[in-house]
Amino acid sequence: MTTTRRRCAAAALAAAFVLAGCSGGDDGEGAEADGGSGSFPSQPINLIVPYAAGGSADSTARQLAAVAQDTCGAPIIIRNATGGSGAVGFQATLSSPADGYTVGSASIELTMLDHMGISEIHPDDYEGILQYSEQPIVFGVPADSPYQSLQDVIDSDDRVTVATSGTGGIYHLGYESMALAAGIDDRTVNVPFDGAASALQAALGDQTAMVSVGAAEMRPHIESGAIRPLAIAGDPVDYLPEDVPTLHELGIDSETTAILGLYAPAGVPQDRIELLNECFNEARESDQFSDYMETTGLNQRYRDAQEFDQFMGEEYDRFGELIDEIGMGVH
Amino acid sequence: MENWAIGLEAVADPTVLLLIVAGVLIGIVVGALPGISATVGVAILLPFTFVMEPLQGMMLLLGIYGGAVYAGSIPAILVRAPGTPASAASVADGNALTRKGQAERALKISVLASCLGGIFGVIVLALMAPALASIALGFGPAAYFMLALLALTVVASVSEGRMVKGLISGVIGIGIAMIGLDTIQGFPRLTFGSADLTAGINYIPVMIGLFAVSEAFMQFESKAKLKLDVATEKFKASLKWLARISPSGLLGSVIGFIIGVIPGTGGDIGSFVAYNEAKRAARDKSKFGRGDERGLAAAEAAKNSGTAGAMVPMLTLGIPGDVTSAVLIGAITVHGLQPGPNLFSGAPDLVYGIFIGFLVVYLVLLILGWLGSGLWSKLIERVPSSYLWPSVIVLAVIGCYSLRSSAFDVLIMLISAVVGYVLAKAGFPLAPLIIGMILGPIAEAGFRRAMIIEGDLSWIFSPLPLVLLILTLLSVGFAIWREFAHHGSLSETIGMDNTVPPTGATPVVTADGPSGEQGAAGSVDSEKPAPSRSSGQSDS
């Protein structure tokens, strides 16, 4: 009797163990070398997201993968490898076999980390598959701010604190780029927070004079009237008020957008890159994914594999100069 | 009142109720497994909610959230392996009760306090959410710094009687948290060029190693000498028992809720602060840290009350109160709804459905948890320790790996296990290390942001930071006073720490403990050093 009970209890523990195994150690098989010829993909595709579960990189990748399972004809296993501003996940992707069975979720940080000495990633180390989203940075102020326009900020002599999502992140560099172009870089101060939500919280609580984050993140606060957008660092976005000027319209030569896309380690055969581009693009065009992007306010913007590679190369060079200019460079 | 009716109607739907039960069950499994937190559980199931109605999806996810935050304490109580960080404060007293053969009692306290704390939190949330939103916004970097300082004084409380070692442990924790890119400038610190160290050391593997795996080492070591299977007492809840633990539970609920409202801090520190205050409020403190029901009730109530607190900034401002509520925002926005003031007027069925549904979550959890606690305590009783502890280590390894898919985290966990073993043998309390790791970065980032914004130290005198500073000074003063009151002089305390008898010393069992507990408590405590306790008890 006692033995039976003990066995039952041991079995319960074993069951718990198996459950943990399912949720945790789910890669491995995909790393096996593909048999060659045959049809690609013939085994599950690993998708490595370099940011935590729940963020825009993660949630869009999960949405896209949900549809792409069908369009690509293979299960897609997502895993989050986080840390080091994305460096951990990027390196995990780049060090995987270049067989097309491991793809990574790309963000603009992929072009920035090398210049800051965080992780040596050169555009030659990876191949773009596609870009699916583009999100311009928006500069906003609390509703009761004395600044009515970006020109007011430029014309004043004030020391202006700017909440960003973190030093070296795209929202920080985007504001530095704007400040340099507008000639106010000596009066503006970066106040780095942990992520866009905390930065917005600081501006909402009047802790900082300005906030620099992505349009989608700022959207709910613009709609509730708590934050006033002063300028867009990219093309106009349809859900923002029409009178919000772009930096170009203000005569400031600066443009910074956050992007989301997919990439693979360098060396993946070109035909596989094309197949991945096709099936993920088909998923991108699906109603399910489009609806999701629309409701979350993330702009869809497609670049094919070549265009994406070229864009990332150009951004890599631009950020190299910018990061050196603001004194964060290591090269 | 009309809104409440709409909310009630929305929840009183078989599908919704079924999803709540499913969510709670999934949450209990997710929370009980070390390393798999409420956040991960919610994030993994988030895509499934996209096809559901907004309220249905939220109910599934809130069930997971509430269930996981509760269930993190099950392994914390049974095997010293907190399933989620918020349960770390329950390890000391919860596991001490288990070792006395009172696992079922500890688990019942845990489920009762968790659920009542959660229900308390949801009621306050429902009644006062918009009014409380301003608290969240008023909390600037300076206030975060001061709050972290105040919370750090908890170290003094959890290491009473061995203050110097506790402080050393806390400083080690703060030091470990400094490894990696610094939070303000992104400057790599103590990384030695390693990419893994640059990414920083996560406190969850450290916590699992320190508490769970080092405990497994201890068990292997002592198995040859001691028979560990303690006979489990049957436990019947009584009104007297309820009356004894409710004041601390209520205190914990209030503290947990307030800390939960402040974005970015969450239940992880709320439970420690609540534990500290419950101890401060108690007249007889001698049993805290060695199986005090009140300490356990306060910590448990605080962590679940904090889940409701975290919903305040999320629903009213669209700012997540903790990482899990950040994911929950995604479940709302995907349906084209934006959290924020407009949500209350635009989608009352959802908002009030969430309030009522979250209440139902905790009622369901109370029933399932209460029925289950007998089962879980049997698990620990029936599984021979030669199976149990290796299973704990295996689960710890898997849990740490699954956290960030990083083998480095497993290495960190194993190193922490060895460090935890050595520190515990040497009489160092381990909780301060985790507290230091959690609070160090909050304090540093808050201080440096405040300095960037103000340019000088003038922020100290703004109202909120000043109040928190005064509370901190009072808390430190209280700790010093208690050390003097107990030991006559401070130097004596320090002297005593140096003459701590090594492992194996037979501790004095508390004079006020029920006689039945003595045998079990004695045999259990002898595996762990119980330094400088003896003088603390003589005057209790």
Tab-separated table of N, CA and C in Angstrom, chain A residues 185-293:
chain	number	residue	atom	x	y	z
A	185	ASP	N	21.886	69.939	-28.626
A	185	ASP	CA	22.433	68.788	-27.907
A	185	ASP	C	23.140	69.166	-26.612
A	186	ASP	N	23.553	70.450	-26.486
A	186	ASP	CA	24.250	70.852	-25.264
A	186	ASP	C	23.273	71.189	-24.126
A	187	ARG	N	21.983	71.335	-24.460
A	187	ARG	CA	21.007	71.712	-23.424
A	187	ARG	C	20.068	70.573	-23.058
A	188	THR	N	20.064	69.526	-23.837
A	188	THR	CA	19.154	68.420	-23.541
A	188	THR	C	19.893	67.326	-22.772
A	189	VAL	N	19.181	66.708	-21.842
A	189	VAL	CA	19.779	65.683	-20.999
A	189	VAL	C	18.986	64.392	-21.130
A	190	ASN	N	19.692	63.323	-21.419
A	190	ASN	CA	19.050	62.010	-21.505
A	190	ASN	C	18.785	61.461	-20.102
A	191	VAL	N	17.528	61.132	-19.808
A	191	VAL	CA	17.212	60.450	-18.540
A	191	VAL	C	16.737	59.049	-18.900
A	192	PRO	N	17.644	58.065	-18.809
A	192	PRO	CA	17.293	56.729	-19.281
A	192	PRO	C	16.459	55.946	-18.276
A	193	PHE	N	15.395	55.307	-18.751
A	193	PHE	CA	14.556	54.452	-17.900
A	193	PHE	C	14.623	53.015	-18.416
A	194	ASP	N	13.916	52.120	-17.737
A	194	ASP	CA	13.888	50.718	-18.180
A	194	ASP	C	12.692	50.520	-19.089
A	195	GLY	N	12.865	50.793	-20.340
A	195	GLY	CA	11.778	50.556	-21.286
A	195	GLY	C	10.898	51.768	-21.505
A	196	ALA	N	10.123	51.693	-22.587
A	196	ALA	CA	9.301	52.828	-23.007
A	196	ALA	C	8.213	53.152	-21.989
A	197	ALA	N	7.634	52.110	-21.349
A	197	ALA	CA	6.545	52.359	-20.404
A	197	ALA	C	7.021	53.206	-19.225
A	198	SER	N	8.199	52.906	-18.683
A	198	SER	CA	8.707	53.691	-17.555
A	198	SER	C	9.040	55.111	-17.993
A	199	ALA	N	9.546	55.255	-19.211
A	199	ALA	CA	9.867	56.593	-19.711
A	199	ALA	C	8.583	57.425	-19.824
A	200	LEU	N	7.540	56.804	-20.350
A	200	LEU	CA	6.257	57.506	-20.469
A	200	LEU	C	5.700	57.867	-19.091
A	201	GLN	N	5.859	56.954	-18.153
A	201	GLN	CA	5.393	57.206	-16.794
A	201	GLN	C	6.071	58.448	-16.224
A	202	ALA	N	7.378	58.592	-16.488
A	202	ALA	CA	8.111	59.741	-15.972
A	202	ALA	C	7.571	61.041	-16.560
A	203	ALA	N	7.270	61.018	-17.861
A	203	ALA	CA	6.740	62.223	-18.492
A	203	ALA	C	5.321	62.518	-18.003
A	204	LEU	N	4.512	61.457	-17.856
A	204	LEU	CA	3.144	61.644	-17.368
A	204	LEU	C	3.152	62.244	-15.963
A	205	GLY	N	4.128	61.869	-15.155
A	205	GLY	CA	4.225	62.376	-13.798
A	205	GLY	C	5.019	63.669	-13.713
A	206	ASP	N	5.273	64.318	-14.845
A	206	ASP	CA	6.019	65.583	-14.880
A	206	ASP	C	7.428	65.461	-14.303
A	207	GLN	N	7.991	64.257	-14.331
A	207	GLN	CA	9.352	64.109	-13.815
A	207	GLN	C	10.359	64.642	-14.833
A	208	THR	N	10.038	64.508	-16.117
A	208	THR	CA	10.929	65.022	-17.152
A	208	THR	C	10.137	65.960	-18.062
A	209	ALA	N	10.869	66.818	-18.782
A	209	ALA	CA	10.219	67.811	-19.632
A	209	ALA	C	9.702	67.187	-20.924
A	210	MET	N	10.419	66.160	-21.427
A	210	MET	CA	10.055	65.565	-22.712
A	210	MET	C	10.173	64.054	-22.618
A	211	VAL	N	9.616	63.383	-23.605
A	211	VAL	CA	9.802	61.940	-23.687
A	211	VAL	C	10.003	61.561	-25.149
A	212	SER	N	10.911	60.614	-25.378
A	212	SER	CA	11.203	60.169	-26.736
A	212	SER	C	11.006	58.661	-26.807
A	213	VAL	N	9.861	58.235	-27.366
A	213	VAL	CA	9.607	56.798	-27.557
A	213	VAL	C	8.902	56.586	-28.890
A	214	GLY	N	8.585	55.333	-29.200
A	214	GLY	CA	7.955	55.017	-30.467
A	214	GLY	C	6.503	55.474	-30.534
A	215	ALA	N	6.031	55.693	-31.752
A	215	ALA	CA	4.669	56.194	-31.952
A	215	ALA	C	3.629	55.268	-31.329
A	216	ALA	N	3.791	53.956	-31.508
A	216	ALA	CA	2.782	53.023	-31.000
A	216	ALA	C	2.705	53.053	-29.485
A	217	GLU	N	3.877	53.170	-28.835
A	217	GLU	CA	3.888	53.205	-27.370
A	217	GLU	C	3.250	54.487	-26.837
A	218	MET	N	3.425	55.586	-27.587
A	218	MET	CA	2.900	56.863	-27.105
A	218	MET	C	1.417	57.039	-27.436
A	219	ARG	N	0.954	56.266	-28.396
A	219	ARG	CA	-0.403	56.446	-28.908
A	219	ARG	C	-1.502	56.547	-27.843
A	220	PRO	N	-1.611	55.582	-26.901
A	220	PRO	CA	-2.723	55.674	-25.934
A	220	PRO	C	-2.678	56.952	-25.117
A	221	HIS	N	-1.490	57.437	-24.824
A	221	HIS	CA	-1.372	58.636	-23.987
A	221	HIS	C	-1.658	59.896	-24.788
A	222	ILE	N	-1.417	59.822	-26.100
A	222	ILE	CA	-1.799	60.944	-26.967
A	222	ILE	C	-3.319	60.981	-27.074
A	223	GLU	N	-3.902	59.790	-27.234
A	223	GLU	CA	-5.366	59.733	-27.384
A	223	GLU	C	-6.096	60.133	-26.110
A	224	SER	N	-5.504	59.846	-24.954
A	224	SER	CA	-6.159	60.248	-23.699
A	224	SER	C	-5.866	61.704	-23.368
A	225	GLY	N	-4.987	62.339	-24.124
A	225	GLY	CA	-4.703	63.760	-23.913
A	225	GLY	C	-3.648	64.034	-22.861
A	226	ALA	N	-3.014	62.994	-22.325
A	226	ALA	CA	-2.023	63.199	-21.266
A	226	ALA	C	-0.670	63.635	-21.823
A	227	ILE	N	-0.397	63.272	-23.059
A	227	ILE	CA	0.877	63.625	-23.697
A	227	ILE	C	0.561	64.340	-25.013
A	228	ARG	N	1.280	65.448	-25.269
A	228	ARG	CA	1.121	66.157	-26.542
A	228	ARG	C	2.300	65.841	-27.435
A	229	PRO	N	2.075	65.303	-28.623
A	229	PRO	CA	3.195	65.033	-29.526
A	229	PRO	C	3.690	66.328	-30.164
A	230	LEU	N	5.019	66.519	-30.213
A	230	LEU	CA	5.568	67.738	-30.821
A	230	LEU	C	6.095	67.480	-32.228
A	231	ALA	N	6.674	66.305	-32.453
A	231	ALA	CA	7.231	66.036	-33.785
A	231	ALA	C	7.435	64.550	-33.986
A	232	ILE	N	7.435	64.140	-35.244
A	232	ILE	CA	7.663	62.734	-35.613
A	232	ILE	C	9.012	62.639	-36.314
A	233	ALA	N	9.819	61.671	-35.904
A	233	ALA	CA	11.136	61.504	-36.516
A	233	ALA	C	11.071	60.532	-37.685
A	234	GLY	N	10.018	60.639	-38.501
A	234	GLY	CA	9.883	59.733	-39.642
A	234	GLY	C	8.676	60.164	-40.440
A	235	ASP	N	8.145	59.243	-41.235
A	235	ASP	CA	6.959	59.574	-42.029
A	235	ASP	C	5.735	59.693	-41.128
A	236	PRO	N	4.727	60.510	-41.519
A	236	PRO	CA	3.516	60.659	-40.713
A	236	PRO	C	2.838	59.309	-40.461
A	237	VAL	N	2.203	59.198	-39.296
A	237	VAL	CA	1.488	57.976	-38.941
A	237	VAL	C	0.016	58.321	-38.887
A	238	ASP	N	-0.840	57.444	-39.439
A	238	ASP	CA	-2.238	57.868	-39.618
A	238	ASP	C	-3.018	58.077	-38.323
A	239	TYR	N	-2.630	57.414	-37.234
A	239	TYR	CA	-3.417	57.588	-36.028
A	239	TYR	C	-2.975	58.771	-35.173
A	240	LEU	N	-1.898	59.453	-35.579
A	240	LEU	CA	-1.493	60.647	-34.842
A	240	LEU	C	-2.229	61.850	-35.426
A	241	PRO	N	-2.463	62.902	-34.595
A	241	PRO	CA	-3.128	64.095	-35.136
A	241	PRO	C	-2.386	64.604	-36.369
A	242	GLU	N	-3.160	65.100	-37.342
A	242	GLU	CA	-2.545	65.473	-38.624
A	242	GLU	C	-1.595	66.651	-38.511
A	243	ASP	N	-1.810	67.501	-37.483
A	243	ASP	CA	-0.974	68.692	-37.391
A	243	ASP	C	0.380	68.444	-36.723
A	244	VAL	N	0.673	67.173	-36.376
A	244	VAL	CA	1.993	66.901	-35.798
A	244	VAL	C	3.024	66.884	-36.930
A	245	PRO	N	3.997	67.793	-36.899
A	245	PRO	CA	4.941	67.875	-38.017
A	245	PRO	C	6.006	66.786	-37.959
A	246	THR	N	6.561	66.440	-39.107
A	246	THR	CA	7.738	65.581	-39.125
A	246	THR	C	8.961	66.477	-38.931
A	247	LEU	N	10.077	65.859	-38.555
A	247	LEU	CA	11.296	66.652	-38.353
A	247	LEU	C	11.691	67.340	-39.654
A	248	HIS	N	11.489	66.656	-40.798
A	248	HIS	CA	11.857	67.245	-42.086
A	248	HIS	C	11.056	68.513	-42.340
A	249	GLU	N	9.752	68.461	-41.975
A	249	GLU	CA	8.913	69.650	-42.172
A	249	GLU	C	9.391	70.812	-41.319
A	250	LEU	N	10.030	70.487	-40.182
A	250	LEU	CA	10.547	71.541	-39.304
A	250	LEU	C	11.945	71.991	-39.723
A	251	GLY	N	12.436	71.386	-40.811
A	251	GLY	CA	13.764	71.756	-41.286
A	251	GLY	C	14.889	71.117	-40.493
A	252	ILE	N	14.566	70.039	-39.770
A	252	ILE	CA	15.600	69.339	-39.008
A	252	ILE	C	15.932	68.059	-39.748
A	253	ASP	N	17.194	67.916	-40.123
A	253	ASP	CA	17.591	66.794	-40.956
A	253	ASP	C	17.926	65.581	-40.094
A	254	SER	N	16.876	64.863	-39.688
A	254	SER	CA	17.089	63.672	-38.866
A	254	SER	C	15.881	62.764	-39.034
A	255	GLU	N	16.135	61.483	-39.121
A	255	GLU	CA	15.030	60.535	-39.250
A	255	GLU	C	15.430	59.250	-38.519
A	256	THR	N	14.622	58.811	-37.596
A	256	THR	CA	14.940	57.571	-36.879
A	256	THR	C	13.684	56.739	-36.701
A	257	THR	N	13.749	55.508	-37.142
A	257	THR	CA	12.609	54.615	-36.990
A	257	THR	C	13.076	53.309	-36.366
A	258	ALA	N	12.209	52.755	-35.530
A	258	ALA	CA	12.459	51.412	-35.011
A	258	ALA	C	11.861	50.440	-36.018
A	259	ILE	N	12.513	49.337	-36.251
A	259	ILE	CA	11.992	48.358	-37.212
A	259	ILE	C	11.857	46.988	-36.562
A	260	LEU	N	11.059	46.158	-37.149
A	260	LEU	CA	10.997	44.756	-36.753
A	260	LEU	C	11.078	43.914	-38.011
A	261	GLY	N	11.836	42.854	-37.963
A	261	GLY	CA	11.975	41.992	-39.121
A	261	GLY	C	12.497	40.635	-38.727
A	262	LEU	N	12.886	39.864	-39.720
A	262	LEU	CA	13.470	38.552	-39.463
A	262	LEU	C	14.784	38.449	-40.222
A	263	TYR	N	15.724	37.727	-39.634
A	263	TYR	CA	17.019	37.542	-40.285
A	263	TYR	C	17.528	36.151	-39.958
A	264	ALA	N	18.565	35.742	-40.689
A	264	ALA	CA	19.174	34.435	-40.465
A	264	ALA	C	20.683	34.621	-40.427
A	265	PRO	N	21.410	33.671	-39.838
A	265	PRO	CA	22.859	33.812	-39.848
A	265	PRO	C	23.398	33.793	-41.280
A	266	ALA	N	24.517	34.487	-41.531
A	266	ALA	CA	25.108	34.512	-42.868
A	266	ALA	C	25.458	33.085	-43.292
A	267	GLY	N	25.268	32.794	-44.577
A	267	GLY	CA	25.637	31.477	-45.084
A	267	GLY	C	24.457	30.573	-45.377
A	268	VAL	N	23.253	31.022	-45.033
A	268	VAL	CA	22.071	30.230	-45.373
A	268	VAL	C	21.894	30.270	-46.892
A	269	PRO	N	21.705	29.107	-47.535
A	269	PRO	CA	21.567	29.092	-49.001
A	269	PRO	C	20.488	30.070	-49.469
A	270	GLN	N	20.757	30.736	-50.590
A	270	GLN	CA	19.874	31.793	-51.067
A	270	GLN	C	18.448	31.310	-51.335
A	271	ASP	N	18.327	30.039	-51.835
A	271	ASP	CA	16.971	29.560	-52.135
A	271	ASP	C	16.149	29.406	-50.862
A	272	ARG	N	16.811	29.088	-49.765
A	272	ARG	CA	16.075	28.958	-48.498
A	272	ARG	C	15.662	30.333	-47.969
A	273	ILE	N	16.548	31.316	-48.134
A	273	ILE	CA	16.188	32.681	-47.735
A	273	ILE	C	14.941	33.104	-48.508
A	274	GLU	N	14.938	32.772	-49.822
A	274	GLU	CA	13.776	33.164	-50.644
A	274	GLU	C	12.505	32.464	-50.186
A	275	LEU	N	12.627	31.153	-49.886
A	275	LEU	CA	11.452	30.418	-49.417
A	275	LEU	C	10.927	31.000	-48.102
A	276	LEU	N	11.854	31.310	-47.192
A	276	LEU	CA	11.443	31.884	-45.909
A	276	LEU	C	10.788	33.243	-46.122
A	277	ASN	N	11.383	34.045	-47.020
A	277	ASN	CA	10.809	35.356	-47.317
A	277	ASN	C	9.382	35.211	-47.823
A	278	GLU	N	9.201	34.251	-48.755
A	278	GLU	CA	7.870	34.069	-49.344
A	278	GLU	C	6.836	33.666	-48.301
A	279	CYS	N	7.168	32.651	-47.499
A	279	CYS	CA	6.128	32.146	-46.598
A	279	CYS	C	5.878	33.093	-45.430
A	280	PHE	N	6.915	33.775	-44.959
A	280	PHE	CA	6.683	34.742	-43.881
A	280	PHE	C	5.968	35.981	-44.411
A	281	ASN	N	6.253	36.341	-45.658
A	281	ASN	CA	5.557	37.497	-46.227
A	281	ASN	C	4.080	37.191	-46.442
A	282	GLU	N	3.810	35.935	-46.820
A	282	GLU	CA	2.413	35.528	-46.981
A	282	GLU	C	1.687	35.634	-45.637
A	283	ALA	N	2.376	35.223	-44.565
A	283	ALA	CA	1.798	35.329	-43.222
A	283	ALA	C	1.599	36.794	-42.846
A	284	ARG	N	2.559	37.627	-43.242
A	284	ARG	CA	2.478	39.052	-42.937
A	284	ARG	C	1.254	39.682	-43.593
A	285	GLU	N	0.947	39.217	-44.807
A	285	GLU	CA	-0.183	39.816	-45.537
A	285	GLU	C	-1.536	39.269	-45.093
A	286	SER	N	-1.526	38.239	-44.246
A	286	SER	CA	-2.793	37.637	-43.807
A	286	SER	C	-3.628	38.638	-43.017
A	287	ASP	N	-4.946	38.418	-43.025
A	287	ASP	CA	-5.838	39.308	-42.281
A	287	ASP	C	-5.520	39.288	-40.796
A	288	GLN	N	-5.255	38.075	-40.283
A	288	GLN	CA	-5.015	37.940	-38.847
A	288	GLN	C	-3.862	38.824	-38.400
A	289	PHE	N	-2.741	38.768	-39.152
A	289	PHE	CA	-1.575	39.552	-38.757
A	289	PHE	C	-1.810	41.047	-38.990
A	290	SER	N	-2.430	41.381	-40.122
A	290	SER	CA	-2.685	42.805	-40.420
A	290	SER	C	-3.564	43.428	-39.345
A	291	ASP	N	-4.621	42.694	-38.957
A	291	ASP	CA	-5.523	43.207	-37.930
A	291	ASP	C	-4.773	43.449	-36.627
A	292	TYR	N	-3.900	42.495	-36.310
A	292	TYR	CA	-3.151	42.631	-35.064
A	292	TYR	C	-2.276	43.883	-35.091
A	293	MET	N	-1.575	44.074	-36.194
A	293	MET	CA	-0.683	45.226	-36.308
A	293	MET	C	-1.486	46.514	-36.212
